[in-house]
Amino acid sequence: RPPSWYAEAMATYFEGFQWDGKSYRFNFLSETRLPFARNAMKADKHLKLAELLDGDALGLINSDSEKALLFYAQCWSLNYYLSQTDNKAYRIAYEEYKKAVATGNPQPLTKFFPDIAKLEKDWVQFVCGL
């Protein structure tokens, strides 16, 4: 079973699409999730990366709906960042993480990103710039 943040990141990733009147074009930029994540990050009221990685979507839905919305938005944004970043080392590390999850024996994301503080800083900067 994948970690909650990752399961929700994958689910929300496919919300980013545009309809041109004939077909859908996936750009993976969720116009509904982005403002939640970006506004919270700009105000420094976002879930810190450690809290996000330890989060439980169902628990949040049952206890704090506002925090749950932020959790989903940030899950989407972390996956979007790690999938789209120009930082090749991050993209490779994330691919390795996803392979580990696919084996059914997921390792913590922190195993693949030894400088988690830098990752968090880069992620927040990226999202704030969208």
PDB file of C-alpha atoms in Angstrom:
ATOM      1  CA  ARG A   1       0.000   0.000   0.000  1.00  0.00           C
ATOM      2  CA  PRO A   2       1.538   3.324  -1.005  1.00  0.00           C
ATOM      3  CA  PRO A   3       1.849   6.164   1.495  1.00  0.00           C
ATOM      4  CA  SER A   4      -1.263   8.327   1.643  1.00  0.00           C
ATOM      5  CA  TRP A   5       0.463  11.404   0.220  1.00  0.00           C
ATOM      6  CA  TYR A   6       1.642   9.442  -2.812  1.00  0.00           C
ATOM      7  CA  ALA A   7      -1.703   7.744  -3.460  1.00  0.00           C
ATOM      8  CA  GLU A   8      -3.439  11.123  -3.419  1.00  0.00           C
ATOM      9  CA  ALA A   9      -0.693  12.720  -5.493  1.00  0.00           C
ATOM     10  CA  MET A  10      -1.241  10.148  -8.222  1.00  0.00           C
ATOM     11  CA  ALA A  11      -5.016  10.540  -8.055  1.00  0.00           C
ATOM     12  CA  THR A  12      -4.923  14.331  -8.271  1.00  0.00           C
ATOM     13  CA  TYR A  13      -2.222  14.437 -10.954  1.00  0.00           C
ATOM     14  CA  PHE A  14      -4.750  13.582 -13.633  1.00  0.00           C
ATOM     15  CA  GLU A  15      -7.050  16.449 -12.710  1.00  0.00           C
ATOM     16  CA  GLY A  16      -4.904  18.785 -14.789  1.00  0.00           C
ATOM     17  CA  PHE A  17      -6.379  18.946 -18.246  1.00  0.00           C
ATOM     18  CA  GLN A  18      -7.894  21.318 -20.764  1.00  0.00           C
ATOM     19  CA  TRP A  19     -10.882  20.711 -22.991  1.00  0.00           C
ATOM     20  CA  ASP A  20     -10.581  22.236 -26.452  1.00  0.00           C
ATOM     21  CA  GLY A  21     -14.152  21.402 -27.482  1.00  0.00           C
ATOM     22  CA  LYS A  22     -13.140  18.148 -29.127  1.00  0.00           C
ATOM     23  CA  SER A  23     -10.784  16.364 -26.793  1.00  0.00           C
ATOM     24  CA  TYR A  24      -8.963  16.584 -23.500  1.00  0.00           C
ATOM     25  CA  ARG A  25      -5.323  17.610 -23.377  1.00  0.00           C
ATOM     26  CA  PHE A  26      -3.558  16.669 -20.190  1.00  0.00           C
ATOM     27  CA  ASN A  27      -1.137  19.286 -18.928  1.00  0.00           C
ATOM     28  CA  PHE A  28      -1.299  17.995 -15.331  1.00  0.00           C
ATOM     29  CA  LEU A  29      -1.568  21.533 -13.972  1.00  0.00           C
ATOM     30  CA  SER A  30      -4.566  21.349 -11.646  1.00  0.00           C
ATOM     31  CA  GLU A  31      -6.178  24.770 -11.728  1.00  0.00           C
ATOM     32  CA  THR A  32      -8.309  23.824  -8.720  1.00  0.00           C
ATOM     33  CA  ARG A  33      -5.455  22.530  -6.527  1.00  0.00           C
ATOM     34  CA  LEU A  34      -2.742  25.037  -7.384  1.00  0.00           C
ATOM     35  CA  PRO A  35      -4.249  28.079  -5.603  1.00  0.00           C
ATOM     36  CA  PHE A  36      -4.615  26.169  -2.311  1.00  0.00           C
ATOM     37  CA  ALA A  37      -0.977  25.081  -2.320  1.00  0.00           C
ATOM     38  CA  ARG A  38       0.488  28.314  -3.685  1.00  0.00           C
ATOM     39  CA  ASN A  39      -1.450  30.642  -1.375  1.00  0.00           C
ATOM     40  CA  ALA A  40      -0.588  28.589   1.699  1.00  0.00           C
ATOM     41  CA  MET A  41       3.079  28.477   0.736  1.00  0.00           C
ATOM     42  CA  LYS A  42       3.247  32.199   0.062  1.00  0.00           C
ATOM     43  CA  ALA A  43       1.736  32.827   3.515  1.00  0.00           C
ATOM     44  CA  ASP A  44       4.002  30.191   5.107  1.00  0.00           C
ATOM     45  CA  LYS A  45       0.888  28.333   6.268  1.00  0.00           C
ATOM     46  CA  HIS A  46       1.450  25.188   4.256  1.00  0.00           C
ATOM     47  CA  LEU A  47       2.010  21.726   5.631  1.00  0.00           C
ATOM     48  CA  LYS A  48       5.716  21.243   6.061  1.00  0.00           C
ATOM     49  CA  LEU A  49       7.139  18.420   3.994  1.00  0.00           C
ATOM     50  CA  ALA A  50       7.620  16.064   6.949  1.00  0.00           C
ATOM     51  CA  GLU A  51       3.986  16.552   7.982  1.00  0.00           C
ATOM     52  CA  LEU A  52       2.800  16.027   4.412  1.00  0.00           C
ATOM     53  CA  LEU A  53       4.762  12.794   4.028  1.00  0.00           C
ATOM     54  CA  ASP A  54       3.353  11.474   7.316  1.00  0.00           C
ATOM     55  CA  GLY A  55      -0.184  12.647   6.585  1.00  0.00           C
ATOM     56  CA  ASP A  56      -3.241  10.455   6.254  1.00  0.00           C
ATOM     57  CA  ALA A  57      -5.918  11.663   3.843  1.00  0.00           C
ATOM     58  CA  LEU A  58      -8.809   9.790   5.441  1.00  0.00           C
ATOM     59  CA  GLY A  59      -7.828  10.899   8.919  1.00  0.00           C
ATOM     60  CA  LEU A  60      -7.700  14.510   7.753  1.00  0.00           C
ATOM     61  CA  ILE A  61     -11.038  14.266   5.971  1.00  0.00           C
ATOM     62  CA  ASN A  62     -12.599  13.003   9.196  1.00  0.00           C
ATOM     63  CA  SER A  63     -10.911  15.531  11.461  1.00  0.00           C
ATOM     64  CA  ASP A  64     -10.125  18.762   9.579  1.00  0.00           C
ATOM     65  CA  SER A  65     -11.629  19.398   6.155  1.00  0.00           C
ATOM     66  CA  GLU A  66      -9.597  22.585   5.551  1.00  0.00           C
ATOM     67  CA  LYS A  67      -6.361  20.769   6.271  1.00  0.00           C
ATOM     68  CA  ALA A  68      -7.520  17.886   4.076  1.00  0.00           C
ATOM     69  CA  LEU A  69      -7.999  20.262   1.124  1.00  0.00           C
ATOM     70  CA  LEU A  70      -4.520  21.634   1.676  1.00  0.00           C
ATOM     71  CA  PHE A  71      -3.107  18.122   1.994  1.00  0.00           C
ATOM     72  CA  TYR A  72      -4.570  17.102  -1.372  1.00  0.00           C
ATOM     73  CA  ALA A  73      -3.347  20.290  -3.032  1.00  0.00           C
ATOM     74  CA  GLN A  74       0.154  19.858  -1.680  1.00  0.00           C
ATOM     75  CA  CYS A  75       0.264  16.170  -2.614  1.00  0.00           C
ATOM     76  CA  TRP A  76      -0.626  17.197  -6.139  1.00  0.00           C
ATOM     77  CA  SER A  77       1.971  19.978  -6.122  1.00  0.00           C
ATOM     78  CA  LEU A  78       4.808  17.809  -4.810  1.00  0.00           C
ATOM     79  CA  ASN A  79       4.170  15.162  -7.437  1.00  0.00           C
ATOM     80  CA  TYR A  80       3.856  17.829 -10.137  1.00  0.00           C
ATOM     81  CA  TYR A  81       7.107  19.424  -9.046  1.00  0.00           C
ATOM     82  CA  LEU A  82       9.064  16.186  -8.873  1.00  0.00           C
ATOM     83  CA  SER A  83       7.707  15.114 -12.258  1.00  0.00           C
ATOM     84  CA  GLN A  84       8.246  18.431 -14.041  1.00  0.00           C
ATOM     85  CA  THR A  85      11.294  20.009 -12.418  1.00  0.00           C
ATOM     86  CA  ASP A  86      14.321  20.943 -14.476  1.00  0.00           C
ATOM     87  CA  ASN A  87      16.430  19.357 -11.727  1.00  0.00           C
ATOM     88  CA  LYS A  88      17.399  16.083 -13.380  1.00  0.00           C
ATOM     89  CA  ALA A  89      18.680  14.550 -10.136  1.00  0.00           C
ATOM     90  CA  TYR A  90      15.286  15.156  -8.506  1.00  0.00           C
ATOM     91  CA  ARG A  91      13.421  13.613 -11.439  1.00  0.00           C
ATOM     92  CA  ILE A  92      15.673  10.538 -11.364  1.00  0.00           C
ATOM     93  CA  ALA A  93      15.344  10.163  -7.591  1.00  0.00           C
ATOM     94  CA  TYR A  94      11.568  10.447  -7.885  1.00  0.00           C
ATOM     95  CA  GLU A  95      11.474   7.783 -10.591  1.00  0.00           C
ATOM     96  CA  GLU A  96      13.447   5.506  -8.271  1.00  0.00           C
ATOM     97  CA  TYR A  97      11.007   6.254  -5.467  1.00  0.00           C
ATOM     98  CA  LYS A  98       8.036   5.431  -7.712  1.00  0.00           C
ATOM     99  CA  LYS A  99       9.681   2.136  -8.709  1.00  0.00           C
ATOM    100  CA  ALA A 100      10.096   1.268  -5.038  1.00  0.00           C
ATOM    101  CA  VAL A 101       6.430   2.034  -4.392  1.00  0.00           C
ATOM    102  CA  ALA A 102       5.424  -0.111  -7.384  1.00  0.00           C
ATOM    103  CA  THR A 103       7.236  -3.111  -5.897  1.00  0.00           C
ATOM    104  CA  GLY A 104       4.852  -3.020  -2.948  1.00  0.00           C
ATOM    105  CA  ASN A 105       7.687  -2.236  -0.572  1.00  0.00           C
ATOM    106  CA  PRO A 106       7.858   1.554  -0.545  1.00  0.00           C
ATOM    107  CA  GLN A 107      10.797   3.245   1.095  1.00  0.00           C
ATOM    108  CA  PRO A 108      10.411   6.697   2.622  1.00  0.00           C
ATOM    109  CA  LEU A 109      10.841   9.551   0.158  1.00  0.00           C
ATOM    110  CA  THR A 110      13.633  10.823   2.404  1.00  0.00           C
ATOM    111  CA  LYS A 111      15.735   7.798   1.430  1.00  0.00           C
ATOM    112  CA  PHE A 112      15.828   9.064  -2.152  1.00  0.00           C
ATOM    113  CA  PHE A 113      16.329  12.734  -1.272  1.00  0.00           C
ATOM    114  CA  PRO A 114      19.078  12.995   1.344  1.00  0.00           C
ATOM    115  CA  ASP A 115      18.777  16.788   1.645  1.00  0.00           C
ATOM    116  CA  ILE A 116      15.078  16.994   2.412  1.00  0.00           C
ATOM    117  CA  ALA A 117      15.357  20.610   3.594  1.00  0.00           C
ATOM    118  CA  LYS A 118      16.691  21.665   0.178  1.00  0.00           C
ATOM    119  CA  LEU A 119      13.981  19.664  -1.549  1.00  0.00           C
ATOM    120  CA  GLU A 120      11.332  21.432   0.512  1.00  0.00           C
ATOM    121  CA  LYS A 121      12.802  24.854  -0.210  1.00  0.00           C
ATOM    122  CA  ASP A 122      13.022  24.148  -3.954  1.00  0.00           C
ATOM    123  CA  TRP A 123       9.475  22.734  -4.059  1.00  0.00           C
ATOM    124  CA  VAL A 124       7.982  25.740  -2.255  1.00  0.00           C
ATOM    125  CA  GLN A 125       9.868  28.156  -4.526  1.00  0.00           C
ATOM    126  CA  PHE A 126       8.615  26.289  -7.601  1.00  0.00           C
ATOM    127  CA  VAL A 127       4.971  26.268  -6.480  1.00  0.00           C
ATOM    128  CA  CYS A 128       5.068  29.931  -5.471  1.00  0.00           C
ATOM    129  CA  GLY A 129       6.308  30.740  -8.973  1.00  0.00           C
ATOM    130  CA  LEU A 130       3.456  28.980 -10.770  1.00  0.00           C
TER     131      LEU A 130
END
